PDB file of C-alpha atoms in Angstrom:
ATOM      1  CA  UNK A  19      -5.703  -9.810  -8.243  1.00 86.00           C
ATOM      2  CA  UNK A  20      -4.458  -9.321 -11.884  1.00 91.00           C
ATOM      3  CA  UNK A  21      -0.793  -9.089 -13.080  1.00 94.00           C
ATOM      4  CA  UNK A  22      -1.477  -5.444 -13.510  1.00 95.00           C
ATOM      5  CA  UNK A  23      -2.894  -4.894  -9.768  1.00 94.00           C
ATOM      6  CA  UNK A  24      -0.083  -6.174  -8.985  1.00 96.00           C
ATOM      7  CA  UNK A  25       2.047  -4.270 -10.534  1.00 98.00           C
ATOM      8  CA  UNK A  26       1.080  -1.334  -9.480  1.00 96.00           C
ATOM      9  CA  UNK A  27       0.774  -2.600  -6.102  1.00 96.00           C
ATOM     10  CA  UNK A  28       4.728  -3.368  -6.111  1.00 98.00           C
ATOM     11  CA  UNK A  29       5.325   0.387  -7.706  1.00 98.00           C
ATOM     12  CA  UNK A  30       3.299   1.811  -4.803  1.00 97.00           C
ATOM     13  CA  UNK A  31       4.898  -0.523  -1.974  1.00 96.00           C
ATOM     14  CA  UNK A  32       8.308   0.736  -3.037  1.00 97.00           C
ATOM     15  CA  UNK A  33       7.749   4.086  -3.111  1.00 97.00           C
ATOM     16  CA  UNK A  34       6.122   4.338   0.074  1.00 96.00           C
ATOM     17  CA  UNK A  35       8.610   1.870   1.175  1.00 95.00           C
ATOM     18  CA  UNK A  36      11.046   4.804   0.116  1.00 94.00           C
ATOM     19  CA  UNK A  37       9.199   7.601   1.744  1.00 95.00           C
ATOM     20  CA  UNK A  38       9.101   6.268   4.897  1.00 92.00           C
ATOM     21  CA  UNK A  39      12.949   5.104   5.110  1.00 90.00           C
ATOM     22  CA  UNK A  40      14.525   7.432   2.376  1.00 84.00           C
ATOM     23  CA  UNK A  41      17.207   5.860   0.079  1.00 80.00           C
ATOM     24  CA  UNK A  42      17.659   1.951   0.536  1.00 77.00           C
ATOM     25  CA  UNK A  43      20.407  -0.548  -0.752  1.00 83.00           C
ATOM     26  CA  UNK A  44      19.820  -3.411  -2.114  1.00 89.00           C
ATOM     27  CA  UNK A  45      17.589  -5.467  -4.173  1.00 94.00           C
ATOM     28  CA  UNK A  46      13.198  -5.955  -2.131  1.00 96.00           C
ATOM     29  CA  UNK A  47      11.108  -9.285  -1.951  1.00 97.00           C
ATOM     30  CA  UNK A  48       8.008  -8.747  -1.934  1.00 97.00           C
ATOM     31  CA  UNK A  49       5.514 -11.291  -0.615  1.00 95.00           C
ATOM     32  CA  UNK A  50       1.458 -11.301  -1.966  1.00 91.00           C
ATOM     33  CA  UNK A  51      -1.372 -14.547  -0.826  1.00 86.00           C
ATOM     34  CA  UNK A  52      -2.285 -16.122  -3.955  1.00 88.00           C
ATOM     35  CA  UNK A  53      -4.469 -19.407  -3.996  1.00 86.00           C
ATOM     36  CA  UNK A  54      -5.903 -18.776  -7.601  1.00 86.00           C
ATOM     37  CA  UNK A  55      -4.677 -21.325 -10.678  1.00 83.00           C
ATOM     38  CA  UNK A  56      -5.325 -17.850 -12.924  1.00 86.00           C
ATOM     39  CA  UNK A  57      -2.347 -17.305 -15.015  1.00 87.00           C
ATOM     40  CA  UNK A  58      -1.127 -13.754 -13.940  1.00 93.00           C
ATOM     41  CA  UNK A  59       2.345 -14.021 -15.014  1.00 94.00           C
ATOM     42  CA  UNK A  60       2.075 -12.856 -18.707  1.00 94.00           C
ATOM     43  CA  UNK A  61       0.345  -9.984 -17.349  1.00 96.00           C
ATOM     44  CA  UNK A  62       2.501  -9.036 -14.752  1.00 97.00           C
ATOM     45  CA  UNK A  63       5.518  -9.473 -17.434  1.00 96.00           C
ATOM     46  CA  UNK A  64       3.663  -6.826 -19.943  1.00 97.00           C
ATOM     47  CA  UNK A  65       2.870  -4.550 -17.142  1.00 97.00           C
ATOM     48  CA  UNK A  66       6.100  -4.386 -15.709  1.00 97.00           C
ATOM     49  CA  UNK A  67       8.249  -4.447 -19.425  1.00 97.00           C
ATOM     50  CA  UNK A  68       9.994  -0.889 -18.568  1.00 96.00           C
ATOM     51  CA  UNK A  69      11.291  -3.405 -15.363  1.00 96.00           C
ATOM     52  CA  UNK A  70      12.894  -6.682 -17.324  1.00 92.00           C
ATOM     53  CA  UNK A  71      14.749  -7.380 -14.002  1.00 95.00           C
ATOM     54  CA  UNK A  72      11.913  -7.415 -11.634  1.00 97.00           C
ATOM     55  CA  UNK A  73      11.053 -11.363 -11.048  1.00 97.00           C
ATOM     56  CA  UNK A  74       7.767 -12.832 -10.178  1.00 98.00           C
ATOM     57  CA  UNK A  75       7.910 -16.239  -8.623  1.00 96.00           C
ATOM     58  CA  UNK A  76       4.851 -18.598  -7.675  1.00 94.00           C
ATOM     59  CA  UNK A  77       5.235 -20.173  -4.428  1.00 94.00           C
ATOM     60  CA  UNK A  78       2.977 -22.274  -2.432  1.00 93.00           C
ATOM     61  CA  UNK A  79      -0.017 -20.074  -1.415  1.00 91.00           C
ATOM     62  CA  UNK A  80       1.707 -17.026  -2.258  1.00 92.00           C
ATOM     63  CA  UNK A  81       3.662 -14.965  -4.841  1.00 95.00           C
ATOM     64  CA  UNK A  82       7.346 -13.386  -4.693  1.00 97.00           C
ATOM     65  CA  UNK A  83       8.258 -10.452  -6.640  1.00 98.00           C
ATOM     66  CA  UNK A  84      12.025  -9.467  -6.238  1.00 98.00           C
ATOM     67  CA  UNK A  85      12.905  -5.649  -7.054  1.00 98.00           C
ATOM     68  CA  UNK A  86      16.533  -5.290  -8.104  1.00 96.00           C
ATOM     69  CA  UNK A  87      17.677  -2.440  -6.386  1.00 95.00           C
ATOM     70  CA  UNK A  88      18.247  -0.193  -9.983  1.00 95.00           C
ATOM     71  CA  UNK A  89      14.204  -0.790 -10.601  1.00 96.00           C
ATOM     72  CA  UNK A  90      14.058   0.424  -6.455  1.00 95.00           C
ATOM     73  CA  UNK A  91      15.956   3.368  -7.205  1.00 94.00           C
ATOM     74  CA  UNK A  92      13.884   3.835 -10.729  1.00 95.00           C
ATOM     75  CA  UNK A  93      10.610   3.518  -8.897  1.00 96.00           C
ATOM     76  CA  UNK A  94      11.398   5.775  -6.389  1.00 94.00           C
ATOM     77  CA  UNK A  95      11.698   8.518  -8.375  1.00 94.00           C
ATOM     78  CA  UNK A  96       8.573   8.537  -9.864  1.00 96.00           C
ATOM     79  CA  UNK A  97       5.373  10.396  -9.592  1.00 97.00           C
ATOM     80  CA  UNK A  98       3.942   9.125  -6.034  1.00 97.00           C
ATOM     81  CA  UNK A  99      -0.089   9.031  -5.273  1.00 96.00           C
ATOM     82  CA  UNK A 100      -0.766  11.895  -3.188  1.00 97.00           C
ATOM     83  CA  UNK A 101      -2.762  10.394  -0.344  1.00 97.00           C
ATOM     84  CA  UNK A 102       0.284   7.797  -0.209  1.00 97.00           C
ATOM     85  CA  UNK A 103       2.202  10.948   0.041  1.00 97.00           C
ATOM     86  CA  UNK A 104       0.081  12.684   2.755  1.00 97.00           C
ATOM     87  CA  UNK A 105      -0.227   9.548   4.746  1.00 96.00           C
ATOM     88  CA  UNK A 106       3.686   8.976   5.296  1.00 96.00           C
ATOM     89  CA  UNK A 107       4.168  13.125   5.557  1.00 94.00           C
ATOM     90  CA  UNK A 108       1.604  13.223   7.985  1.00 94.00           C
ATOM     91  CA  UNK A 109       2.061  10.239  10.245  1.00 93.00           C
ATOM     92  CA  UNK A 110       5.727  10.454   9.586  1.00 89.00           C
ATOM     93  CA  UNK A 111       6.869  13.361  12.772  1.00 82.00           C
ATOM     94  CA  UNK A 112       4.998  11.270  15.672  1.00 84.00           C
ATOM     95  CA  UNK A 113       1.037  13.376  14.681  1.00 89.00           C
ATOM     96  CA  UNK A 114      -1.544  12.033  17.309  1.00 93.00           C
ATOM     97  CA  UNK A 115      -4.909  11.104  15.849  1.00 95.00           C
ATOM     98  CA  UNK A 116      -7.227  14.031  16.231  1.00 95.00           C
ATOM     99  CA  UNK A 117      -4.103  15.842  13.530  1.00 95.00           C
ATOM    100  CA  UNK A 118      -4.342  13.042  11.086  1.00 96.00           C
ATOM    101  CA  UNK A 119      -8.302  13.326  11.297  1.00 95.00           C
ATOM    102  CA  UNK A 120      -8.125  17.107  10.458  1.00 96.00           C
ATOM    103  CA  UNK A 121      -5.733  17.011   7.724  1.00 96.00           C
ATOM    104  CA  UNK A 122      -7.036  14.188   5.946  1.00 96.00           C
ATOM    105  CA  UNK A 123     -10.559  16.190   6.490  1.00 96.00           C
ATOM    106  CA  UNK A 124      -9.881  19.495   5.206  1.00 97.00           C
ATOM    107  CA  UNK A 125      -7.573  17.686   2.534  1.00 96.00           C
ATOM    108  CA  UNK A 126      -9.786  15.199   1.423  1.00 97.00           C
ATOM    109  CA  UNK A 127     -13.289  16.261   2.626  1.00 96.00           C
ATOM    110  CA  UNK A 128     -14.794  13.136   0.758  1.00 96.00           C
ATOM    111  CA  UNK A 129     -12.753  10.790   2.883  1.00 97.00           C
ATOM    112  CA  UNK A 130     -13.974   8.469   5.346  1.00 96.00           C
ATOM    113  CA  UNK A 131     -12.558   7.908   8.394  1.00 96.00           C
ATOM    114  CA  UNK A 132     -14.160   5.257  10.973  1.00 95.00           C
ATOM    115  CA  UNK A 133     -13.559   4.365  14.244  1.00 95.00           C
ATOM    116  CA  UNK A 134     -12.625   0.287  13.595  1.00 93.00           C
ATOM    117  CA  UNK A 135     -14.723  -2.082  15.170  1.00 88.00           C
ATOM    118  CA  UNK A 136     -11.747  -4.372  15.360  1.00 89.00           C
ATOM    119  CA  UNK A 137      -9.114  -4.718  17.969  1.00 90.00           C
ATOM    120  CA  UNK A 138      -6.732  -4.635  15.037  1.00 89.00           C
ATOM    121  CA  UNK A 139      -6.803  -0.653  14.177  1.00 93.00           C
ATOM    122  CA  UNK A 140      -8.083   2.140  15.983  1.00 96.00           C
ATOM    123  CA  UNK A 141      -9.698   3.985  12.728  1.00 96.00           C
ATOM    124  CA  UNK A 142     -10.128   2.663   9.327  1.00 97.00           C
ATOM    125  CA  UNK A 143      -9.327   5.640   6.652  1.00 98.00           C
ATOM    126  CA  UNK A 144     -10.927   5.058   2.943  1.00 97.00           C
ATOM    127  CA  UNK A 145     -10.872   7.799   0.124  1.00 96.00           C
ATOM    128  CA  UNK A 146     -13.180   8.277  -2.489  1.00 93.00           C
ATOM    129  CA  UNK A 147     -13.178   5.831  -5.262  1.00 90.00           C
ATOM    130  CA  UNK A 148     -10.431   6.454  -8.380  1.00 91.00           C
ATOM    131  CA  UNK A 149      -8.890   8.935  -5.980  1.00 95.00           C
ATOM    132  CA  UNK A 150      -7.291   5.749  -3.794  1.00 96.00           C
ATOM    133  CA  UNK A 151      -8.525   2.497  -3.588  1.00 94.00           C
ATOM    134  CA  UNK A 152      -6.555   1.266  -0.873  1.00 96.00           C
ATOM    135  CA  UNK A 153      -7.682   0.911   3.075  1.00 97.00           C
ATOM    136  CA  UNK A 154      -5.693   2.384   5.232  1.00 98.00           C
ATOM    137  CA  UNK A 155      -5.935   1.278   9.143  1.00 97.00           C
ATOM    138  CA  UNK A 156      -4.387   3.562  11.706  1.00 97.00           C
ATOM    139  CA  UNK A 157      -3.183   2.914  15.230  1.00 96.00           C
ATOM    140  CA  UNK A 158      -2.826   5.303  17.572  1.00 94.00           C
ATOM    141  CA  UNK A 159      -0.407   4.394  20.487  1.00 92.00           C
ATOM    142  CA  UNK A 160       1.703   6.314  22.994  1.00 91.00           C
ATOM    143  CA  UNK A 161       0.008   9.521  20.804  1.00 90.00           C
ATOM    144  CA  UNK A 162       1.385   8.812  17.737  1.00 93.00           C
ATOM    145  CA  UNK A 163      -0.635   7.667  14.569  1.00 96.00           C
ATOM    146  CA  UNK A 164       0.729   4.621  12.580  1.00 95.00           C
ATOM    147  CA  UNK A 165      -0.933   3.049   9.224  1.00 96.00           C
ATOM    148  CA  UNK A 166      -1.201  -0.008   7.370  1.00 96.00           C
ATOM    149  CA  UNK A 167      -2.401   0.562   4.001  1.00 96.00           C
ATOM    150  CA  UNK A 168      -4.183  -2.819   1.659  1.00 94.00           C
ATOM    151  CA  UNK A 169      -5.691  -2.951  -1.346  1.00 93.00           C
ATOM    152  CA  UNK A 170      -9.633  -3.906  -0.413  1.00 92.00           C
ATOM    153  CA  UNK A 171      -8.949  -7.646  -1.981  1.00 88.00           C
ATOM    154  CA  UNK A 172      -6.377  -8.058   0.718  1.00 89.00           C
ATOM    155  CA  UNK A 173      -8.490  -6.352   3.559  1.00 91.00           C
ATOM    156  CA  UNK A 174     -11.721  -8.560   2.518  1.00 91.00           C
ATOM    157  CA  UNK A 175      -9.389 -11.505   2.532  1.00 86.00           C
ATOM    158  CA  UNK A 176      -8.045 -11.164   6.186  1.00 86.00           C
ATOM    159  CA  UNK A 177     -11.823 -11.161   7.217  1.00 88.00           C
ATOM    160  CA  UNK A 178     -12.424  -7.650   7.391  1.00 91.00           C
ATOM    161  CA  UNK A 179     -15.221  -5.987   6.472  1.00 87.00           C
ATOM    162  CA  UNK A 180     -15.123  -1.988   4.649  1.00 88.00           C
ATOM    163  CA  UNK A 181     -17.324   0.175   6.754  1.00 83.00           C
ATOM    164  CA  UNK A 182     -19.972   2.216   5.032  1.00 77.00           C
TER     165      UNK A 182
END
């Protein structure tokens, strides 16, 4: 991970962070593994210049970005990737599975969406490249469809592998 995957990966976590709870108070820590040596801090700094109080912090194994809560508000109220959109409107009002599948079908025909071979998730969701690069892993439970969503560095790094 670069400073500006990172980046964006902070601007994405907050906004979903704010779609799925609405309007929060206060400033967000933010925690991301990182073993490398690689300098990512200047990079992080230039991509996040419109933010001079977001703070990145190296920590043993890991890295801590802190959101004040005017760069929470700030990044909330801008443009949003649509399938981060879909995914929280969708899986938001309690949708079972075989809803989620359709939409995300008929929405996204290009999409691919596995049945996980890992007692983790139920399905594994991936869009087409440039559209979304994340992974998204559903649960289904009691009928209703939750997500985690990772970038595929992180999902790789927890031993997973992407289906084909």
């Amino acid at each position: 991970m670069n400073g500006d995957e990172l980046f964006s990966r902070v601007i994405t976590t907050i906004q979903e962070m704010y779609l799925k709870i609405g309007d929060s108070y206060g400033s967000v820590s933010l925690y991301y593994p990182f073993e490398s040596d690689d300098p990512i801090e200047d990079e992080f700094r230039h991509a996040a210049a419109d933010f001079p109080e977001m703070l990145l912090e190296r920590l043993p194994q890991r890295l801590r970005v802190t959101v004040s809560e005017k760069d929470c508000v700030h990044i909330s109220k801008m443009p949003v990737k649509e399938t981060i959109r879909d995914m929280v409107t969708i899986t938001k009002g309690g949708t079972g599975i075989d809803a989620v599948k359709e939409y995300i079908g008929s929405r996204y025909p290009d999409s691919k969406m596995v049945k996980s071979g890992y007692i983790d998730f139920d399905w594994i969701l991936t869009f087409p490249e440039g559209l979304d690069d994340d992974v998204y892993c559903l649960s289904e439970e009691l009928g209703r469809v939750t997500y985690h969503r990772f970038s595929k560095e992180e999902y790789l790094a927890l031993g997973f592998e992407i289906p084909e």
